[in-house]
Amino acid sequence: MAVSWYAVAFLAATALGASIAPNQQVFEKSACGRVWMTIHSPSIRTSGGGSLLDAIELNWDFSTCSNVPMQIGLFDNRPLSWNNAIAVFSIDSVEGFVITNVSLGEGKLPAGWNTGTGFKGPHCLWPWVGAGDSHIVAYNCLKIQPTWMEDNSDRINKLRIGELVIPGTHNAGAWRFDTEISTISRDSFVLCQDRSIWAQLVHGIRYFDFRIAYYDFYPREEDRYWLNHNLIRVRPLLPLLREIRAFLDSTKEVVFLDAHHFPLGFYHQNGAPIQEVHLGLLRLVQLELGPHIATASQFATGPGTRGPTLQTLVDADKRLLFSYVDNNIVAGNRWLWPILPHLWANTNSPSDLFHYLDRMIDISPLPSARSPLFSAMAQTTPTVLDILFLRGSLRENADSVNRNVTARLISRWRHNANIISSDFFLANDVIDVSIALSVERSNRL
Ligand SMILES: *[C@@H]1O[C@H](CO)[C@@H](O)[C@H](O)[C@H]1NC(C)=O
Ligand SMILES: *[C@@H]1O[C@H](CO)[C@@H](O)[C@H](O)[C@H]1NC(C)=O
């Protein structure tokens, strides 16, 4: 890789470190190269014959270093000595990863964020990674970034929303069934995430791609809106909007919500929108998130531009942008943001996915784009046959691309990517890399 990670890692360390004074701590450090942790998305087999979910992975990239450290280890605290390592592995390549057989466990959110608003700044979950020879020269922890926009506001607030790098989740609501009994085949091809919306926000996700369906058999209107994966009902929408509301109420972060697909109940047979169903959804969003909504009529900056700065949104204290996939409805409701283009490769092949995204990110946004934002859909899509024959699963698909997504974001996509939406986001390092790259971009202005 031709790019220097050093500059980014350094920026990340200073930017994040500076945000949590007076109790200033640096969670990530390396003289050159970088180590980081991810969570393996498929379950693994253990030597005892059981299976283990959420195995911790240790990742390294020392391609910019003159010496590659000899070993890497897992720790349950800041790595100071190899004597305290839980597991140690030798390093035999300049970049790579190992899957440990240690599970993250319940992944309790630290610093008060598990149940409500906690302390500002990044905080570590329990696992740490360290690498070096006799001495540990590089370390990092698995983090939450609940207030990263505010922590870095001095720098990144001057960026326009289209100039930021924004970590997002694909099918954000599809994380656990809250409905009829699930089956293995459904779970394997329906659930794209394994963390709640609250936990996604606390980890640092700021963009949600929602697929909303309407079921008229519920007596109360507010219960009729569900998040779906295509035709499968996964969770009711209302509680998810309330999690977003609680987060916006207690932070200064900006959140992008994208109603990207209406698989059921929103259209007549002839394709015309069912106005009452759309308007019911808009009422629900206004009722739940209203005080935080940044209306497009007030804040949009015109086709082909990159939108308002973060500063403008924070100063106005309007920090929720709602984009809507139907231009007819947008035309009649000027507070909605226009269709947010999704770069969707629609392929089950990782190499086709990356070829497509490389090309499309380079040419996005189009000069005439009405939305200042665009989202790279950084996941493969199973074919109908994959699903029929239970070939693979979304967890395995995510595993086959997520490491490359992290690597691509640092290199090829570094200057032009905007939103990166992934599946099983803990299996990549998009959050920390997005923060570092947003800071890097602001330094160039
Ligand atoms: C976990 O990995 C270690 C080596 O790091 C090995 O000694 C141990 O047997 C493994 N345990 C299980 C349960 O697979
Ligand atoms: C993903 O990254 C690995 C390791 O760098 C590389 O060997 C592989 O070709 C990459 N895959 C794609 C589809 O780019």
Short mmCIF file of C-alpha atoms and ligand atoms in Angstrom, two decimals:
data_model
loop_
_atom_site.label_atom_id
_atom_site.label_comp_id
_atom_site.label_asym_id
_atom_site.label_seq_id
_atom_site.Cartn_x
_atom_site.Cartn_y
_atom_site.Cartn_z
CA MET A 1 0.00 0.00 0.00
CA ALA A 2 1.48 3.30 -1.07
CA VAL A 3 -0.31 5.45 1.47
CA SER A 4 1.18 6.12 4.84
CA TRP A 5 -0.86 4.92 7.73
CA TYR A 6 1.45 6.62 10.06
CA ALA A 7 -0.05 10.04 9.44
CA VAL A 8 -3.56 8.73 9.98
CA ALA A 9 -2.75 6.75 13.09
CA PHE A 10 -0.96 9.74 14.50
CA LEU A 11 -3.85 12.06 13.75
CA ALA A 12 -6.27 9.59 15.23
CA ALA A 13 -4.27 9.29 18.40
CA THR A 14 -3.96 13.02 18.91
CA ALA A 15 -7.48 13.87 17.86
CA LEU A 16 -9.06 11.24 20.06
CA GLY A 17 -6.62 11.71 22.91
CA ALA A 18 -7.24 15.43 22.99
CA SER A 19 -10.96 15.00 23.28
CA ILE A 20 -11.06 13.44 26.68
CA ALA A 21 -9.03 15.84 28.78
CA PRO A 22 -8.56 16.22 31.72
CA ASN A 23 -8.32 12.46 32.15
CA GLN A 24 -6.40 12.22 28.90
CA GLN A 25 -5.57 8.77 27.65
CA VAL A 26 -4.42 7.45 24.34
CA PHE A 27 -6.01 4.17 23.36
CA GLU A 28 -4.18 3.64 20.12
CA LYS A 29 -0.45 3.96 19.61
CA SER A 30 2.20 2.80 17.20
CA ALA A 31 5.53 4.12 15.99
CA CYS A 32 4.69 2.94 12.52
CA GLY A 33 2.05 0.66 11.07
CA ARG A 34 -1.03 -0.16 13.02
CA VAL A 35 -2.84 -2.84 15.03
CA TRP A 36 -6.59 -3.03 15.61
CA MET A 37 -9.29 -5.43 16.76
CA THR A 38 -12.39 -6.73 15.06
CA ILE A 39 -15.08 -9.28 15.90
CA HIS A 40 -15.34 -12.32 13.66
CA SER A 41 -18.85 -12.37 12.16
CA PRO A 42 -19.39 -16.16 11.62
CA SER A 43 -19.22 -18.50 14.59
CA ILE A 44 -16.08 -20.65 14.80
CA ARG A 45 -15.52 -24.26 15.85
CA THR A 46 -13.47 -24.74 18.98
CA SER A 47 -11.08 -27.65 19.54
CA GLY A 48 -13.58 -29.13 22.00
CA GLY A 49 -16.13 -29.45 19.19
CA GLY A 50 -18.34 -26.59 20.33
CA SER A 51 -18.96 -23.35 18.53
CA LEU A 52 -18.03 -19.86 19.58
CA LEU A 53 -19.62 -16.60 18.49
CA ASP A 54 -17.98 -13.15 18.49
CA ALA A 55 -14.41 -14.45 18.41
CA ILE A 56 -11.91 -11.61 18.75
CA GLU A 57 -9.64 -11.00 15.76
CA LEU A 58 -6.27 -9.28 15.95
CA ASN A 59 -5.28 -7.33 12.83
CA TRP A 60 -2.02 -5.69 11.82
CA ASP A 61 -0.59 -3.69 8.96
CA PHE A 62 3.13 -2.98 9.18
CA SER A 63 3.60 -2.33 5.48
CA THR A 64 5.02 1.13 6.16
CA CYS A 65 7.53 -0.08 8.77
CA SER A 66 11.18 -0.99 8.27
CA ASN A 67 10.88 -3.74 10.90
CA VAL A 68 7.89 -6.00 11.27
CA PRO A 69 7.26 -6.93 14.93
CA MET A 70 7.59 -10.62 15.73
CA GLN A 71 4.45 -11.19 17.72
CA ILE A 72 0.93 -9.98 18.47
CA GLY A 73 -1.22 -10.74 21.47
CA LEU A 74 -4.61 -10.36 23.08
CA PHE A 75 -4.79 -8.61 26.48
CA ASP A 76 -7.54 -7.69 28.90
CA ASN A 77 -5.95 -4.37 29.75
CA ARG A 78 -3.51 -1.87 28.25
CA PRO A 79 -0.67 -4.10 27.01
CA LEU A 80 2.44 -3.44 29.09
CA SER A 81 4.16 -6.80 29.21
CA TRP A 82 3.84 -10.09 27.36
CA ASN A 83 3.42 -11.77 30.74
CA ASN A 84 -0.11 -10.41 30.88
CA ALA A 85 -1.17 -11.65 27.45
CA ILE A 86 -4.19 -13.94 27.20
CA ALA A 87 -2.91 -15.37 23.88
CA VAL A 88 0.18 -14.67 21.78
CA PHE A 89 0.67 -15.38 18.07
CA SER A 90 3.73 -14.99 15.89
CA ILE A 91 3.56 -12.59 12.96
CA ASP A 92 4.69 -13.99 9.64
CA SER A 93 3.55 -11.33 7.15
CA VAL A 94 3.62 -7.54 6.93
CA GLU A 95 -0.15 -7.38 7.11
CA GLY A 96 -2.69 -9.92 8.25
CA PHE A 97 -4.98 -11.10 11.04
CA VAL A 98 -5.51 -13.98 13.46
CA ILE A 99 -8.80 -15.23 14.81
CA THR A 100 -8.45 -15.99 18.50
CA ASN A 101 -10.67 -18.51 20.20
CA VAL A 102 -11.65 -15.94 22.82
CA SER A 103 -15.14 -14.46 22.57
CA LEU A 104 -15.92 -10.81 23.18
CA GLY A 105 -18.75 -12.06 25.38
CA GLU A 106 -21.76 -9.87 26.00
CA GLY A 107 -19.91 -6.80 24.67
CA LYS A 108 -21.23 -4.58 27.45
CA LEU A 109 -20.85 -0.92 26.50
CA PRO A 110 -18.44 0.85 28.86
CA ALA A 111 -18.43 4.26 30.62
CA GLY A 112 -22.13 4.31 31.38
CA TRP A 113 -23.34 3.84 27.79
CA ASN A 114 -24.86 0.39 28.24
CA THR A 115 -28.15 1.67 29.59
CA GLY A 116 -28.10 5.38 28.84
CA THR A 117 -25.86 8.36 28.22
CA GLY A 118 -22.36 7.90 29.56
CA PHE A 119 -19.12 9.85 29.58
CA LYS A 120 -17.99 11.66 26.45
CA GLY A 121 -15.02 10.53 24.40
CA PRO A 122 -13.84 7.14 23.21
CA HIS A 123 -13.80 4.30 25.73
CA CYS A 124 -12.43 0.78 25.58
CA LEU A 125 -14.34 -2.44 25.90
CA TRP A 126 -12.29 -5.07 27.69
CA PRO A 127 -10.04 -6.47 24.90
CA TRP A 128 -6.74 -4.89 23.85
CA VAL A 129 -4.22 -5.89 21.20
CA GLY A 130 -0.47 -5.36 21.42
CA ALA A 131 2.41 -6.14 19.06
CA GLY A 132 6.18 -5.96 19.27
CA ASP A 133 9.31 -7.99 19.88
CA SER A 134 10.48 -8.08 23.48
CA HIS A 135 8.76 -4.74 24.03
CA ILE A 136 5.25 -3.88 22.94
CA VAL A 137 5.50 -1.09 20.36
CA ALA A 138 1.96 -0.89 19.05
CA TYR A 139 -1.35 -1.25 20.83
CA ASN A 140 -5.03 -0.51 20.48
CA CYS A 141 -8.32 -1.43 22.14
CA LEU A 142 -11.80 -2.30 20.93
CA LYS A 143 -13.60 1.02 21.35
CA ILE A 144 -16.85 2.82 21.47
CA GLN A 145 -16.92 6.28 19.87
CA PRO A 146 -20.21 7.64 21.26
CA THR A 147 -19.33 11.33 20.78
CA TRP A 148 -16.75 11.32 18.00
CA MET A 149 -18.25 14.23 16.08
CA GLU A 150 -18.26 16.43 19.16
CA ASP A 151 -14.83 15.17 20.27
CA ASN A 152 -13.36 16.24 16.93
CA SER A 153 -15.59 19.27 16.37
CA ASP A 154 -12.68 21.76 16.32
CA ARG A 155 -11.53 20.19 13.11
CA ILE A 156 -14.35 18.41 11.38
CA ASN A 157 -17.18 20.93 11.91
CA LYS A 158 -15.96 22.93 8.95
CA LEU A 159 -16.53 19.94 6.65
CA ARG A 160 -19.69 19.74 4.60
CA ILE A 161 -21.69 16.57 5.18
CA GLY A 162 -20.73 15.32 1.72
CA GLU A 163 -17.04 15.72 2.60
CA LEU A 164 -17.18 13.62 5.76
CA VAL A 165 -16.46 9.92 5.94
CA ILE A 166 -19.52 8.46 7.67
CA PRO A 167 -19.70 4.94 9.07
CA GLY A 168 -23.07 3.36 8.36
CA THR A 169 -24.95 0.10 8.53
CA HIS A 170 -26.84 -1.65 5.79
CA ASN A 171 -30.30 -2.84 6.78
CA ALA A 172 -29.64 -1.31 10.16
CA GLY A 173 -32.74 -2.68 11.83
CA ALA A 174 -32.16 -6.29 10.85
CA TRP A 175 -30.32 -7.27 13.98
CA ARG A 176 -32.60 -9.64 15.86
CA PHE A 177 -36.12 -10.85 15.26
CA ASP A 178 -38.83 -9.37 17.39
CA THR A 179 -41.55 -11.39 15.74
CA GLU A 180 -42.57 -14.91 14.80
CA ILE A 181 -40.13 -17.72 15.54
CA SER A 182 -37.01 -17.39 13.49
CA THR A 183 -35.33 -20.27 11.74
CA ILE A 184 -31.73 -20.85 10.84
CA SER A 185 -32.31 -20.22 7.18
CA ARG A 186 -34.01 -16.95 7.92
CA ASP A 187 -31.39 -15.79 10.36
CA SER A 188 -28.66 -16.64 7.90
CA PHE A 189 -30.06 -14.51 5.13
CA VAL A 190 -31.99 -11.84 6.93
CA LEU A 191 -30.00 -10.49 9.83
CA CYS A 192 -27.32 -8.06 8.65
CA GLN A 193 -26.32 -6.70 12.03
CA ASP A 194 -25.98 -8.07 15.52
CA ARG A 195 -26.07 -4.89 17.58
CA SER A 196 -29.08 -2.75 18.56
CA ILE A 197 -29.53 0.71 17.05
CA TRP A 198 -28.50 2.23 20.38
CA ALA A 199 -25.32 0.12 20.47
CA GLN A 200 -24.59 0.99 16.82
CA LEU A 201 -24.84 4.71 17.68
CA VAL A 202 -22.66 4.30 20.75
CA HIS A 203 -20.05 2.41 18.74
CA GLY A 204 -19.96 5.35 16.30
CA ILE A 205 -22.34 4.47 13.45
CA ARG A 206 -24.02 7.65 12.15
CA TYR A 207 -25.92 6.50 9.05
CA PHE A 208 -28.78 4.00 9.02
CA ASP A 209 -30.26 2.41 5.95
CA PHE A 210 -33.84 1.44 6.90
CA ARG A 211 -36.17 -0.79 4.88
CA ILE A 212 -39.71 -0.03 6.03
CA ALA A 213 -42.91 -2.00 5.47
CA TYR A 214 -46.52 -1.32 6.41
CA TYR A 215 -48.93 -3.88 7.91
CA ASP A 216 -52.47 -2.57 8.14
CA PHE A 217 -53.72 -5.32 10.46
CA TYR A 218 -52.44 -3.58 13.59
CA PRO A 219 -55.12 -1.43 15.21
CA ARG A 220 -52.81 1.43 16.16
CA GLU A 221 -51.20 3.30 13.26
CA GLU A 222 -47.86 3.66 15.02
CA ASP A 223 -47.57 -0.14 15.29
CA ARG A 224 -48.04 -0.70 11.57
CA TYR A 225 -44.55 0.37 10.49
CA TRP A 226 -41.87 -2.31 10.60
CA LEU A 227 -38.30 -2.71 9.55
CA ASN A 228 -38.03 -5.50 7.08
CA HIS A 229 -35.52 -7.46 5.15
CA ASN A 230 -37.37 -7.58 1.86
CA LEU A 231 -40.64 -9.33 2.70
CA ILE A 232 -39.64 -10.55 6.14
CA ARG A 233 -40.74 -8.55 9.14
CA VAL A 234 -37.86 -8.06 11.58
CA ARG A 235 -38.64 -5.34 14.14
CA PRO A 236 -41.23 -2.64 14.78
CA LEU A 237 -39.97 0.83 13.80
CA LEU A 238 -41.22 2.90 16.72
CA PRO A 239 -38.82 1.64 19.42
CA LEU A 240 -35.89 2.16 17.05
CA LEU A 241 -36.89 5.77 16.44
CA ARG A 242 -37.01 6.19 20.22
CA GLU A 243 -33.47 4.88 20.58
CA ILE A 244 -32.31 7.43 18.01
CA ARG A 245 -34.26 10.14 19.83
CA ALA A 246 -32.65 9.29 23.17
CA PHE A 247 -29.23 9.48 21.55
CA LEU A 248 -29.90 12.83 19.85
CA ASP A 249 -31.38 14.24 23.07
CA SER A 250 -28.24 13.50 25.04
CA THR A 251 -25.41 14.17 22.56
CA LYS A 252 -24.36 16.75 19.96
CA GLU A 253 -23.92 14.12 17.24
CA VAL A 254 -25.46 14.30 13.76
CA VAL A 255 -27.39 11.24 12.53
CA PHE A 256 -28.42 10.38 8.97
CA LEU A 257 -31.54 8.29 8.56
CA ASP A 258 -32.34 6.92 5.12
CA ALA A 259 -35.72 5.39 4.24
CA HIS A 260 -34.28 3.51 1.33
CA HIS A 261 -36.77 0.84 0.40
CA PHE A 262 -40.45 0.18 1.01
CA PRO A 263 -40.84 -3.52 0.37
CA LEU A 264 -44.50 -3.82 1.36
CA GLY A 265 -47.64 -1.74 1.85
CA PHE A 266 -46.46 1.64 0.53
CA TYR A 267 -47.50 1.32 -3.14
CA HIS A 268 -50.59 0.52 -5.15
CA GLN A 269 -50.47 -2.33 -7.68
CA ASN A 270 -49.93 0.25 -10.43
CA GLY A 271 -46.85 1.62 -8.68
CA ALA A 272 -48.40 4.83 -7.40
CA PRO A 273 -47.52 5.69 -3.79
CA ILE A 274 -50.28 5.15 -1.21
CA GLN A 275 -50.28 8.68 0.15
CA GLU A 276 -51.80 7.91 3.56
CA VAL A 277 -49.20 5.25 4.28
CA HIS A 278 -46.29 7.51 3.36
CA LEU A 279 -47.76 10.44 5.24
CA GLY A 280 -48.38 8.22 8.28
CA LEU A 281 -44.68 7.37 8.32
CA LEU A 282 -43.71 11.02 7.99
CA ARG A 283 -46.02 11.89 10.90
CA LEU A 284 -44.45 9.16 13.02
CA VAL A 285 -40.90 10.39 12.27
CA GLN A 286 -41.91 13.98 12.97
CA LEU A 287 -43.62 13.04 16.20
CA GLU A 288 -40.63 11.04 17.48
CA LEU A 289 -37.69 13.01 16.11
CA GLY A 290 -39.28 16.38 15.23
CA PRO A 291 -37.23 18.79 17.37
CA HIS A 292 -33.98 17.37 15.94
CA ILE A 293 -34.89 17.34 12.26
CA ALA A 294 -32.73 19.43 9.92
CA THR A 295 -35.15 20.16 7.12
CA ALA A 296 -33.90 20.08 3.57
CA SER A 297 -35.92 23.23 2.85
CA GLN A 298 -33.78 25.11 5.35
CA PHE A 299 -30.37 23.40 5.06
CA ALA A 300 -29.97 21.96 1.57
CA THR A 301 -27.40 23.72 -0.61
CA GLY A 302 -28.50 22.89 -4.16
CA PRO A 303 -27.71 20.18 -6.72
CA GLY A 304 -24.08 19.26 -7.21
CA THR A 305 -22.94 20.72 -3.86
CA ARG A 306 -21.84 18.89 -0.73
CA GLY A 307 -24.50 20.16 1.66
CA PRO A 308 -24.32 22.16 4.88
CA THR A 309 -21.29 22.07 7.16
CA LEU A 310 -21.50 20.14 10.42
CA GLN A 311 -21.07 23.49 12.15
CA THR A 312 -24.28 24.83 10.59
CA LEU A 313 -26.25 21.82 11.80
CA VAL A 314 -24.75 21.84 15.28
CA ASP A 315 -25.24 25.62 15.69
CA ALA A 316 -28.88 25.29 14.71
CA ASP A 317 -29.14 22.19 16.93
CA LYS A 318 -30.83 20.33 14.06
CA ARG A 319 -28.97 17.04 13.86
CA LEU A 320 -31.21 14.48 12.19
CA LEU A 321 -31.33 14.36 8.38
CA PHE A 322 -34.01 12.14 6.92
CA SER A 323 -33.62 11.14 3.27
CA TYR A 324 -36.44 9.51 1.40
CA VAL A 325 -36.32 7.24 -1.59
CA ASP A 326 -39.51 8.47 -3.29
CA ASN A 327 -39.17 11.76 -5.20
CA ASN A 328 -42.94 12.25 -5.42
CA ILE A 329 -43.19 12.28 -1.66
CA VAL A 330 -40.08 14.47 -1.34
CA ALA A 331 -41.62 16.97 -3.77
CA GLY A 332 -44.67 17.35 -1.54
CA ASN A 333 -42.76 17.39 1.78
CA ARG A 334 -39.89 19.79 1.48
CA TRP A 335 -38.31 18.88 4.80
CA LEU A 336 -37.26 15.51 3.39
CA TRP A 337 -33.81 15.09 1.84
CA PRO A 338 -33.83 13.72 -1.72
CA ILE A 339 -32.96 10.17 -2.73
CA LEU A 340 -29.56 9.27 -1.37
CA PRO A 341 -27.72 7.34 -4.09
CA HIS A 342 -26.61 3.87 -3.07
CA LEU A 343 -23.66 2.37 -4.88
CA TRP A 344 -24.98 -1.17 -4.99
CA ALA A 345 -23.02 -3.76 -6.95
CA ASN A 346 -25.74 -6.41 -6.60
CA THR A 347 -23.23 -9.25 -6.81
CA ASN A 348 -22.26 -12.20 -4.66
CA SER A 349 -18.64 -11.94 -5.79
CA PRO A 350 -16.23 -9.97 -3.58
CA SER A 351 -13.92 -9.08 -6.46
CA ASP A 352 -16.82 -7.75 -8.56
CA LEU A 353 -17.98 -5.77 -5.54
CA PHE A 354 -14.63 -4.04 -5.13
CA HIS A 355 -14.20 -3.36 -8.86
CA TYR A 356 -17.61 -1.77 -8.92
CA LEU A 357 -17.10 0.32 -5.79
CA ASP A 358 -13.62 1.48 -6.88
CA ARG A 359 -15.07 2.83 -10.09
CA MET A 360 -18.26 4.29 -8.63
CA ILE A 361 -16.66 5.99 -5.63
CA ASP A 362 -14.22 7.69 -8.02
CA ILE A 363 -17.04 9.27 -10.04
CA SER A 364 -19.41 10.07 -7.15
CA PRO A 365 -21.21 12.25 -6.50
CA LEU A 366 -22.41 12.99 -10.01
CA PRO A 367 -22.19 16.72 -10.82
CA SER A 368 -25.98 16.94 -11.03
CA ALA A 369 -26.66 14.92 -7.85
CA ARG A 370 -29.48 16.33 -5.77
CA SER A 371 -28.27 14.64 -2.60
CA PRO A 372 -24.99 15.83 -1.08
CA LEU A 373 -24.45 12.29 0.25
CA PHE A 374 -23.82 8.90 -1.34
CA SER A 375 -23.49 5.51 0.25
CA ALA A 376 -21.14 2.71 -0.76
CA MET A 377 -22.91 -0.57 -0.08
CA ALA A 378 -19.92 -2.51 1.13
CA GLN A 379 -21.45 -5.98 1.17
CA THR A 380 -22.19 -8.75 -1.28
CA THR A 381 -25.75 -9.81 -2.06
CA PRO A 382 -26.67 -13.50 -2.03
CA THR A 383 -28.46 -14.82 -5.10
CA VAL A 384 -31.83 -16.57 -4.93
CA LEU A 385 -29.99 -19.87 -5.39
CA ASP A 386 -27.60 -19.09 -2.53
CA ILE A 387 -30.65 -18.65 -0.30
CA LEU A 388 -32.53 -21.71 -1.61
CA PHE A 389 -29.54 -23.98 -1.11
CA LEU A 390 -28.43 -22.26 2.09
CA ARG A 391 -25.06 -21.57 0.52
CA GLY A 392 -23.14 -19.47 3.01
CA SER A 393 -24.84 -16.85 5.14
CA LEU A 394 -24.78 -13.10 5.53
CA ARG A 395 -22.30 -13.60 8.38
CA GLU A 396 -19.91 -15.49 6.10
CA ASN A 397 -20.44 -13.04 3.24
CA ALA A 398 -19.60 -10.17 5.56
CA ASP A 399 -16.46 -12.02 6.67
CA SER A 400 -15.27 -12.39 3.10
CA VAL A 401 -15.34 -8.63 2.44
CA ASN A 402 -15.07 -6.68 5.70
CA ARG A 403 -11.26 -6.82 6.03
CA ASN A 404 -10.89 -5.59 2.47
CA VAL A 405 -13.38 -2.80 3.17
CA THR A 406 -11.12 -1.48 5.93
CA ALA A 407 -8.06 -1.74 3.65
CA ARG A 408 -9.82 -0.10 0.70
CA LEU A 409 -11.08 2.80 2.79
CA ILE A 410 -7.51 3.64 3.82
CA SER A 411 -6.19 3.39 0.29
CA ARG A 412 -8.27 3.57 -2.85
CA TRP A 413 -11.38 5.17 -1.27
CA ARG A 414 -9.50 7.48 1.04
CA HIS A 415 -10.14 10.78 -0.73
CA ASN A 416 -13.59 10.29 -2.17
CA ALA A 417 -15.69 7.94 -0.05
CA ASN A 418 -18.63 9.44 1.86
CA ILE A 419 -20.92 6.92 3.59
CA ILE A 420 -19.64 3.37 4.00
CA SER A 421 -22.51 0.99 4.86
CA SER A 422 -21.48 -2.45 5.95
CA ASP A 423 -22.94 -5.61 7.42
CA PHE A 424 -21.70 -6.76 10.84
CA PHE A 425 -19.76 -3.55 11.30
CA LEU A 426 -17.68 -4.83 14.24
CA ALA A 427 -15.90 -7.06 11.74
CA ASN A 428 -14.27 -4.06 10.06
CA ASP A 429 -12.52 -0.95 11.36
CA VAL A 430 -14.58 1.53 9.38
CA ILE A 431 -15.56 3.62 12.41
CA ASP A 432 -12.06 4.50 13.60
CA VAL A 433 -10.75 4.87 10.06
CA SER A 434 -13.67 7.18 9.13
CA ILE A 435 -12.94 9.42 12.09
CA ALA A 436 -9.24 9.62 11.23
CA LEU A 437 -9.96 10.30 7.56
CA SER A 438 -12.54 12.99 8.34
CA VAL A 439 -9.93 14.71 10.51
CA GLU A 440 -7.37 14.29 7.75
CA ARG A 441 -9.73 15.86 5.21
CA SER A 442 -10.45 18.81 7.49
CA ASN A 443 -6.70 19.41 7.86
CA ARG A 444 -6.47 19.80 4.11
CA LEU A 445 -9.06 22.54 3.88
C1 LIG B 1 -7.59 -21.78 22.21
O1 LIG B 1 -6.35 -21.48 21.62
C2 LIG B 1 -5.23 -21.83 22.37
C3 LIG B 1 -4.01 -21.35 21.63
O2 LIG B 1 -4.05 -19.97 21.52
C4 LIG B 1 -5.22 -23.34 22.60
O3 LIG B 1 -4.15 -23.67 23.43
C5 LIG B 1 -6.53 -23.76 23.22
O4 LIG B 1 -6.60 -25.16 23.28
C6 LIG B 1 -7.70 -23.28 22.43
N1 LIG B 1 -8.93 -23.58 23.18
C7 LIG B 1 -10.04 -23.99 22.57
C8 LIG B 1 -11.20 -24.22 23.47
O5 LIG B 1 -10.14 -24.15 21.36
C1 LIG B 2 -8.84 -8.92 0.06
O1 LIG B 2 -7.58 -8.74 0.73
C2 LIG B 2 -6.70 -9.83 0.63
C3 LIG B 2 -5.49 -9.53 1.50
O2 LIG B 2 -4.91 -8.31 1.17
C4 LIG B 2 -6.34 -10.05 -0.83
O3 LIG B 2 -5.48 -11.16 -0.96
C5 LIG B 2 -7.63 -10.29 -1.62
O4 LIG B 2 -7.33 -10.41 -2.99
C6 LIG B 2 -8.59 -9.16 -1.42
N1 LIG B 2 -9.86 -9.48 -2.06
C7 LIG B 2 -10.46 -8.68 -2.91
C8 LIG B 2 -11.73 -9.20 -3.48
O5 LIG B 2 -10.03 -7.58 -3.22
#
